[in-house]
Coordinates of C-alpha atoms in Angstrom, one line a residue:
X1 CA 8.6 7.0 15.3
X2 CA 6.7 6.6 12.3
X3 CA 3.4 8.1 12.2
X4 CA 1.3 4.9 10.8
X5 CA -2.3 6.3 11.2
X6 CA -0.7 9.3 8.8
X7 CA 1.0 7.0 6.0
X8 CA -1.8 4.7 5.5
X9 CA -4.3 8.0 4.9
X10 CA -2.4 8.3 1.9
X11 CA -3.3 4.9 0.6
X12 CA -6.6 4.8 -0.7
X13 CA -6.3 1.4 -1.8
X14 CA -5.7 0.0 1.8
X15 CA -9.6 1.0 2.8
X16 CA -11.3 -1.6 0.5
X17 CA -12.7 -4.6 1.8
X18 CA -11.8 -7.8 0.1
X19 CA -14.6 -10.8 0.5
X20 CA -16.8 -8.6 2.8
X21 CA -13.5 -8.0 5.2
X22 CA -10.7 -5.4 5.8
X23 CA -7.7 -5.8 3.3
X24 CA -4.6 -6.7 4.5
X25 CA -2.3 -6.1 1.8
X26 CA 0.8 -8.7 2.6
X27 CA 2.0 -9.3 -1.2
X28 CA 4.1 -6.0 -1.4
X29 CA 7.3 -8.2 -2.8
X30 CA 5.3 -8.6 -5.7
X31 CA 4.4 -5.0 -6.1
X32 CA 3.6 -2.5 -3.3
X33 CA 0.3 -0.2 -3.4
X34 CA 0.5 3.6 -4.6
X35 CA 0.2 6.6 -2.4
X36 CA -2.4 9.3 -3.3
X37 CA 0.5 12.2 -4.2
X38 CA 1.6 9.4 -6.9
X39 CA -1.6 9.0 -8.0
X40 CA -2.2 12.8 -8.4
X41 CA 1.2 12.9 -10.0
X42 CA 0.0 10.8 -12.3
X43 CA -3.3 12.4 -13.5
X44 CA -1.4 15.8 -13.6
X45 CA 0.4 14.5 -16.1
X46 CA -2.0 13.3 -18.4
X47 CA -4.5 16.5 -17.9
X48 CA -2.0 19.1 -17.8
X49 CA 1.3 18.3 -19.7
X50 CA 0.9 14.9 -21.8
X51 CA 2.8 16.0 -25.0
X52 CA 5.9 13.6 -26.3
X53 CA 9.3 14.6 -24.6
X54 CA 12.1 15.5 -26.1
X55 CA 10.9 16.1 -29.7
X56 CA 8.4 18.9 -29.6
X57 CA 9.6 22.8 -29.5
X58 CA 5.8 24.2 -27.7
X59 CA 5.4 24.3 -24.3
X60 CA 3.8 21.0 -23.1
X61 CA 7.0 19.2 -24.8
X62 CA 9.1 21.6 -22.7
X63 CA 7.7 20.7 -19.6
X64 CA 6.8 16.9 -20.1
X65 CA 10.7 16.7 -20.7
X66 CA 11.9 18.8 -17.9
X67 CA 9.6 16.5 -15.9
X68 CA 11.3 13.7 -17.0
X69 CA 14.4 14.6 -16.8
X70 CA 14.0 16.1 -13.5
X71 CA 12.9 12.3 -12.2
X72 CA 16.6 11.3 -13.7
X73 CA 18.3 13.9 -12.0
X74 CA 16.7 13.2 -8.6
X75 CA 17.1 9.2 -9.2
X76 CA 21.2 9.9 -9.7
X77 CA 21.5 11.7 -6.3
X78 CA 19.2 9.1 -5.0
X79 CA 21.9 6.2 -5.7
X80 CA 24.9 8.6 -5.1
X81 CA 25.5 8.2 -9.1
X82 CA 28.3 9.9 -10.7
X83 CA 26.4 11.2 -13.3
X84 CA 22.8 11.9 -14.2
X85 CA 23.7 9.9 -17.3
X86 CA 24.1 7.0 -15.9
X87 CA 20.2 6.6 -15.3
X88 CA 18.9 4.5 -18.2
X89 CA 15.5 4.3 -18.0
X90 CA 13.4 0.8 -18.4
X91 CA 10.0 -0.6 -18.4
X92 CA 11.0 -2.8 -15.4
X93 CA 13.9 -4.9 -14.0
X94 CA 13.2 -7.2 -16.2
X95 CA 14.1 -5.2 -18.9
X96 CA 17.7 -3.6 -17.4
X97 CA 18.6 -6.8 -17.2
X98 CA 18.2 -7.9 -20.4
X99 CA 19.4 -4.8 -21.5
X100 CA 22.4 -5.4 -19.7
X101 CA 23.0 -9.4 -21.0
X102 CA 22.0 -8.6 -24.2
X103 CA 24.0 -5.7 -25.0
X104 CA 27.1 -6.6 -22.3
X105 CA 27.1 -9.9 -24.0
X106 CA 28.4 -8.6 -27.5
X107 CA 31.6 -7.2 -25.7
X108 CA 32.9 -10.2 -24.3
X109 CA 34.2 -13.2 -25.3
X110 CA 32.6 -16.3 -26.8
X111 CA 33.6 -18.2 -24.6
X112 CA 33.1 -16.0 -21.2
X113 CA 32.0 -17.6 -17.5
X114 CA 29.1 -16.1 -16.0
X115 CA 28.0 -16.7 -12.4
X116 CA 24.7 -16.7 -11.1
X117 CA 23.5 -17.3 -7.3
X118 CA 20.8 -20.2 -6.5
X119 CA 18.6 -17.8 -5.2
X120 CA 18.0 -15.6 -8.4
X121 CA 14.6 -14.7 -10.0
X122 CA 13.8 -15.5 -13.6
X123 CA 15.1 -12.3 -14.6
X124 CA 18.3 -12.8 -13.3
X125 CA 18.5 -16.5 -15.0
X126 CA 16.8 -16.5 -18.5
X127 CA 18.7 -13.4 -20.0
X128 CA 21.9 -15.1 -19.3
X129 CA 20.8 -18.4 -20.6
X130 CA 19.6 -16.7 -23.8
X131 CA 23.1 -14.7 -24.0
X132 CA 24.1 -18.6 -23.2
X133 CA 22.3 -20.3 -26.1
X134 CA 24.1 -18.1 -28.7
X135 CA 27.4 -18.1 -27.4
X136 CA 28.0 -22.4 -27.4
X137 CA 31.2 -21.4 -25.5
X138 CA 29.8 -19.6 -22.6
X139 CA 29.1 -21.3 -19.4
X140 CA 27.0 -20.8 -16.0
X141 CA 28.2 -21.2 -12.7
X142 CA 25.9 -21.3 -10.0
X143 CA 26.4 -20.7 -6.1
X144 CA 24.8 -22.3 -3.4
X145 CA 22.9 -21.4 -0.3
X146 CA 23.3 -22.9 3.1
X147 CA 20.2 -24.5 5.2
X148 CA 19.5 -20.9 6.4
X149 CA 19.5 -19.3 3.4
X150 CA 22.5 -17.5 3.2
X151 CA 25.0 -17.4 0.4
X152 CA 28.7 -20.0 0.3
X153 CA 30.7 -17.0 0.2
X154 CA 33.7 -19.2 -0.1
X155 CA 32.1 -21.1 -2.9
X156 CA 31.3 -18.1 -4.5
X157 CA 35.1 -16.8 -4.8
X158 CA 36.1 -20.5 -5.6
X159 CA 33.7 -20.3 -8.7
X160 CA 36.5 -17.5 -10.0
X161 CA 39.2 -18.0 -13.0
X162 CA 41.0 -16.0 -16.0
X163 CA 37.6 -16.8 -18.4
X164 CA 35.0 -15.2 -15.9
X165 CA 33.8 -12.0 -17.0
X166 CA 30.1 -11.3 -15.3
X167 CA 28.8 -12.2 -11.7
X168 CA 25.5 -11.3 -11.4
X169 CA 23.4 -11.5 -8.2
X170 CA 20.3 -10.2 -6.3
X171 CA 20.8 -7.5 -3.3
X172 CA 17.6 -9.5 -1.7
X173 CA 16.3 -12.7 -2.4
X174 CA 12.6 -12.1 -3.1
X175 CA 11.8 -15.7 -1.6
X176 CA 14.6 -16.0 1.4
X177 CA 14.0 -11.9 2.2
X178 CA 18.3 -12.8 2.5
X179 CA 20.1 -9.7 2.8
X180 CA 23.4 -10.5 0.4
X181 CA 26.6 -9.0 1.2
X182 CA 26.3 -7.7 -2.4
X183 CA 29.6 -5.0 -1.6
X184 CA 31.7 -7.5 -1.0
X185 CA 30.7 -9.7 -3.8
X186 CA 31.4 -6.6 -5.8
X187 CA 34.7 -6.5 -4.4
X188 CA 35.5 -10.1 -4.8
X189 CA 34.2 -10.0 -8.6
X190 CA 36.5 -7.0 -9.2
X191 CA 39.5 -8.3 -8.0
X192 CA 39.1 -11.1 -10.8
X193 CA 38.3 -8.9 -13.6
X194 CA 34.9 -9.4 -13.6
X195 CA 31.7 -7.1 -14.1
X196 CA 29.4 -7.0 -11.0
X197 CA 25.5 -6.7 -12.4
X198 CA 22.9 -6.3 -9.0
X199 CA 19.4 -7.3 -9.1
X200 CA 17.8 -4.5 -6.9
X201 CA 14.4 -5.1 -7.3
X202 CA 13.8 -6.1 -3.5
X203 CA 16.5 -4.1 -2.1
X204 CA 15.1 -0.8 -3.6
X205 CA 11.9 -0.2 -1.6
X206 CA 13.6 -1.1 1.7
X207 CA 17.9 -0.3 1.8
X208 CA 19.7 3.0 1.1
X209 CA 21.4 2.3 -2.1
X210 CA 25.1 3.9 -2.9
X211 CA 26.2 2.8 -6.1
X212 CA 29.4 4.8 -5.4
X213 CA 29.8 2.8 -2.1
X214 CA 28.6 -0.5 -3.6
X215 CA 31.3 0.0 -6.7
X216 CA 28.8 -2.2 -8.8
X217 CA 28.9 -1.8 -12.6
X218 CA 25.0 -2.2 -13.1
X219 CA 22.3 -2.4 -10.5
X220 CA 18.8 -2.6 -11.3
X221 CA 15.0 -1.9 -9.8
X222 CA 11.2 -1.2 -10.3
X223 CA 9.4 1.6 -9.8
X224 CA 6.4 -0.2 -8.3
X225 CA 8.0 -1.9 -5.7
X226 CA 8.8 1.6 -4.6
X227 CA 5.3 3.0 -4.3
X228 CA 5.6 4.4 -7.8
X229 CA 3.6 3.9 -11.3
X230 CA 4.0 0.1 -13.0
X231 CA 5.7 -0.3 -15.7
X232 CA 9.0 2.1 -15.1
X233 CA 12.0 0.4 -14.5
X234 CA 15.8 1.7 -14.4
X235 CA 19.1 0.5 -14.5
X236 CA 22.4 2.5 -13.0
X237 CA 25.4 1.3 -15.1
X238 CA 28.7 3.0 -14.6
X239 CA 29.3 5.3 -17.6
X240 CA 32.8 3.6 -18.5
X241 CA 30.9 0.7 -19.7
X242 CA 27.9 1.9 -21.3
X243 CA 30.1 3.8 -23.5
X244 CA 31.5 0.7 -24.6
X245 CA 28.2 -0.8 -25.1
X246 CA 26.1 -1.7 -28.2
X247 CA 22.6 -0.3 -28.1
X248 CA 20.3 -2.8 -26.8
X249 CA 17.0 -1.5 -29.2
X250 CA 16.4 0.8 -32.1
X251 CA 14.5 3.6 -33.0
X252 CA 13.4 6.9 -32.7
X253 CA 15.4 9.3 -29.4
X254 CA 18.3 6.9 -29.5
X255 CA 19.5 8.0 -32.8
X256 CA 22.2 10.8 -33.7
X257 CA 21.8 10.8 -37.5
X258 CA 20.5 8.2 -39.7
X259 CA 21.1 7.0 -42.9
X260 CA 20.4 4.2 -45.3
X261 CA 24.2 4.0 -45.5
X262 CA 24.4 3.9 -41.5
X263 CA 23.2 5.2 -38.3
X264 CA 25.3 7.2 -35.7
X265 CA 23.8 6.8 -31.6
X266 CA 23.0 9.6 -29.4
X267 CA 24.8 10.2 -26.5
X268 CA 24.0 8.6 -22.8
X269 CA 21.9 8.3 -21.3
X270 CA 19.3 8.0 -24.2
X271 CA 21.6 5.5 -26.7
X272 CA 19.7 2.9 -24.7
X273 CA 15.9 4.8 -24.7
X274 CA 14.7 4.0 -27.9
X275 CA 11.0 5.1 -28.4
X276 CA 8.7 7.2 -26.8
X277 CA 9.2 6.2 -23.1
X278 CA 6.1 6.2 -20.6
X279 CA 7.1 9.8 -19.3
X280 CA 4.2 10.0 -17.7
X281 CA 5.1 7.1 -15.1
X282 CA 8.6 8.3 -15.2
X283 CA 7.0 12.0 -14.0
X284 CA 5.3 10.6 -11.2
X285 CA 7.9 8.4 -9.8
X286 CA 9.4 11.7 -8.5
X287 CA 6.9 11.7 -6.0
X288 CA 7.6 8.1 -4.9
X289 CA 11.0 8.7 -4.1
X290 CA 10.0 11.9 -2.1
X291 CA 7.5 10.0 -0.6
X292 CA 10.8 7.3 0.5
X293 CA 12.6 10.2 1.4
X294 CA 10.2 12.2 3.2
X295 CA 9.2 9.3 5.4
X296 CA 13.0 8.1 5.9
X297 CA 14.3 4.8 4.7
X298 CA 16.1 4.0 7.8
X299 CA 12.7 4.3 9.6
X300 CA 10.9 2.3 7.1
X301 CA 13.4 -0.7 7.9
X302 CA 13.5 -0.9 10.9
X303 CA 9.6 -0.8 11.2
X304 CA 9.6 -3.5 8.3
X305 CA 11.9 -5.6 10.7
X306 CA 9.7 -5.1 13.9
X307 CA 6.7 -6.2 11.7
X308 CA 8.8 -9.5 10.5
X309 CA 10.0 -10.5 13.9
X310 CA 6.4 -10.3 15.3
X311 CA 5.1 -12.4 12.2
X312 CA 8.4 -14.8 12.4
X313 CA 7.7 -15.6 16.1
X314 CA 4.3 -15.5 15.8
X315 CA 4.1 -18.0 13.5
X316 CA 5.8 -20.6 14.8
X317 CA 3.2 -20.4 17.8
X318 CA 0.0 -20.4 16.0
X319 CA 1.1 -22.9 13.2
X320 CA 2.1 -26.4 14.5
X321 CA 4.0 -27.7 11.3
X322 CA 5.2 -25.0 9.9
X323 CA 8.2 -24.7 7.9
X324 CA 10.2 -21.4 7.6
X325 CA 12.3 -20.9 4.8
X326 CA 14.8 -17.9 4.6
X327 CA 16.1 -17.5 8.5
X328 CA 19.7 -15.9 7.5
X329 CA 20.7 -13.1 10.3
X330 CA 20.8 -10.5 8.1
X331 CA 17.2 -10.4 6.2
X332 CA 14.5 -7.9 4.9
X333 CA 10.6 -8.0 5.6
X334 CA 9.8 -11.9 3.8
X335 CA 8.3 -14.6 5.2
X336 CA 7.7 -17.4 3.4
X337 CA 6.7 -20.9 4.6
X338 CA 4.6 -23.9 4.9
X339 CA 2.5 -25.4 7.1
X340 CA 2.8 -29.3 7.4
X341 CA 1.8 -30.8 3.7
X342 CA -0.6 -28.1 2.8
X343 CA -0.6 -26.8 -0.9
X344 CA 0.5 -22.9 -1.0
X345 CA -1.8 -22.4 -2.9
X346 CA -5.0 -23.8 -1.4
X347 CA -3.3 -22.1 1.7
X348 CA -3.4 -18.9 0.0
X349 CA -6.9 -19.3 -1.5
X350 CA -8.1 -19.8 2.1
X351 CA -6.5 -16.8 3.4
X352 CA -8.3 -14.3 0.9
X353 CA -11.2 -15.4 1.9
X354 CA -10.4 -13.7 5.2
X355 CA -9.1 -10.6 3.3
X356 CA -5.4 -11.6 3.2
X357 CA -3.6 -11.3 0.5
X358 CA -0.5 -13.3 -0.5
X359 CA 1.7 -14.7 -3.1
X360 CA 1.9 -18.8 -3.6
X361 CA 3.6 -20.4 -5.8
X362 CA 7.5 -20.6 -6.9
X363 CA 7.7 -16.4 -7.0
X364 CA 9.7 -17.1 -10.3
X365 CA 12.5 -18.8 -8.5
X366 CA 12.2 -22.5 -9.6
X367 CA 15.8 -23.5 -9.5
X368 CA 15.7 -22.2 -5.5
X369 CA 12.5 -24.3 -5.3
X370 CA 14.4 -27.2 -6.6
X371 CA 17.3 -26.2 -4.1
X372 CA 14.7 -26.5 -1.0
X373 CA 12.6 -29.8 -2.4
X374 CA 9.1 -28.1 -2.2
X375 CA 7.1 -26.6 -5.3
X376 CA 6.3 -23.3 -3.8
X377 CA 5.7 -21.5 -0.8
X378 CA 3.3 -19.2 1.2
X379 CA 4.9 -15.4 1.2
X380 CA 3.8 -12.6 3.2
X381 CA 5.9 -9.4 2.6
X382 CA 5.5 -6.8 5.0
X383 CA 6.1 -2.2 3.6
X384 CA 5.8 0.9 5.6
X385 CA 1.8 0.9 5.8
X386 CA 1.6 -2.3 7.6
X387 CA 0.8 -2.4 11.1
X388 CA 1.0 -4.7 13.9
X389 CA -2.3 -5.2 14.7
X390 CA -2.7 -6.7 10.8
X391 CA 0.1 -8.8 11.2
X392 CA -2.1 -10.3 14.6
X393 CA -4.9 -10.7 12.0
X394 CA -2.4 -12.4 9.1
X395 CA -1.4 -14.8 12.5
X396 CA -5.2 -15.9 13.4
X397 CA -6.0 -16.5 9.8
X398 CA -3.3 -18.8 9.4
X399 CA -4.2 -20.2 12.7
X400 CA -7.8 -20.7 11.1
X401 CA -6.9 -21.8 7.7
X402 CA -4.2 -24.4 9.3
X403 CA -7.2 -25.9 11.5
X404 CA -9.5 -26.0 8.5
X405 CA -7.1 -28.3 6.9
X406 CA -6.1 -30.4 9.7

């Protein structure tokens, strides 16, 4: 059993009041709040050893790059990696997966398949249509969902043939909450050829992750949808193929040698780290994963999925009219609906004036919009430091905001 009381102590952002009430923090899809150990991390850095890693001989160099590198290390056990060098470090998911269209795309052919699921965010979509819009000759090929939610597996391994080269897909819809059975789509896209690329973003704070088990080529999170600093992202790729790969930037730290006559790359993993990285919120993402660790991952689900059955059933009592969206059997800690004609986002308005906060709107996932014939929805994402009792106060203010709007 989870100690509750004890995690949320180490939240100091959970005890402010938001319009004159408690905060129930219920938007942790979109980012999850920081724990006081990654905070500390954080300032440690800064007062004690800022100094640019990997390029200075003193002794705040040393340690700012042994700090770093340490958060790499613990990252590759973390996902069961092969090798430490197959941690690329990122500024977000966003930015693996670019990284991984954008360079990927230069080693394969003009006039490659790609296939996408329904379901993806932005960042799943865009860089492919960019890769897309320079190669005339590439196509998309998009899978479906079912009324549920859940991927057409069989549409999926129909979408298949001797061109396709890249299936990328998310491990969690950030919408649905759908659980995708992202091993055996890995599977399926290897026995084709094909490169498996996995948006990890919402699978990452919730799901053990074994890259080894998964045999994906590429899989991709955040760090602050993992109780860690903003702006860190990172992106496993199997070491066979970012060999192969072109460097995705340039600059200073991903260099070997350069010249005016050429330029030589360094070796993995920091070919694809140009720049100086934020070490600092690379540093202190150590802690977040300790903090995962330390509190125990399966624990952490299978609270999550106590709190989203209470909120799923719940709502349905307190809410005539509402519509769930995302009710697949296998799902993480998403809710998102609507109740009768409402706007989300008046809806959502409404309840942060009660102290609840939310996301409204499309979450970046217009073409799954489009797939379900609304414009958005309401989405309350539950984390570790959620608690029953605020998921009975997330139930009467939807009860109150639906009566305020008839």
């Amino acid at each position: 059993m989870l100690d509750i009381a004890k995690i949320r102590s180490e939240f100091p952002s959970l005890d402010r009041l938001v319009n004159g009430k408690p905060l129930i923090y219920l938007d942790n899809t979109a980012t999850s709040q920081t724990p006081d150990r990654v905070i500390e991390a954080v300032r440690e850095m800064y007062v004690d050893h800022k100094a640019n890693v990997h390029r200075g001989v003193h002794t705040l160099s040393q340690e700012a790059t042994e700090m770093q590198e340490r958060t790499r290390r613990h990252l590759a056990k973390y996902l069961n990696a092969g090798s430490e060098k197959e941690i690329i470090f990122t500024r977000g998911t966003t930015e693996a997966l670019n990284l991984v269209a954008s360079s990927l795309g230069k080693i394969i052919p003009e006039d490659s398949e790609i296939i996408l699921t329904v379901m993806e965010h932005h960042s799943n979509i865009v860089p492919w249509q960019l890769l897309q819009a320079s190669n005339p000759g590439m196509k998309i090929r998009v899978v479906n969902i079912n009324d549920r939610g859940e991927l057409d597996l069989d549409q999926y391994r129909s979408l298949f043939n001797e061109k396709t080269r890249i299936a990328a897909f998310c491990h969690v819809s950030n919408v649905l909450g759908t659980i995708n059975p992202v091993k055996e789509m890995t599977r399926i896209a290897h026995e084709h050829g094909a490169i498996a690329v996995i948006d990890g973003a919402q699978a990452s704070p919730h799901l053990h992750i074994d890259v080894k088990d998964l045999d994906c080529d590429f899989y991709a999170f955040s760090a602050h949808k993992m109780y860690g600093p903003s702006g860190i992202g990172v992106l496993y790729g199997k070491e066979k193929l970012l060999e192969r790969m072109p460097p995705y930037q340039g600059g200073g730290e991903m260099i070997s040698h350069v010249s005016f006559e050429g330029t030589t790359f360094a070796d993995l993993p920091f070919k694809f780290e140009a720049g100086t990285p934020d070490f600092v919120g690379i540093a202190a993402f150590d802690e977040a994963l300790n903090f995962l660790e330390s509190t125990g991952l399966d624990a952490i689900e299978a609270h999550e999925e106590k709190l989203l059955r209470l909120a799923t059933d719940g709502l349905r009592d307190v809410a005539p009219g509402v519509r769930i969206f995302g009710e697949a059997s296998h799902k993480s800690a998403v809710l998102s609906f609507l109740v009768g004609d409402e706007h989300p986002y008046d809806f959502g308005m409404l309840l942060d004036g009660l102290g609840v906060a939310v996301r409204t709107g499309h979450h970046c996932a217009q073409p799954l919009m489009e797939r379900l014939g609304i414009p958005g929805t309401v989405r309350a994402s539950f984390a570790v430091y959620n608690t029953e009792e605020e998921v009975g106060q997330f139930l009467k203010a939807v009860e109150r905001v639906a009566s305020m709007l008839g």
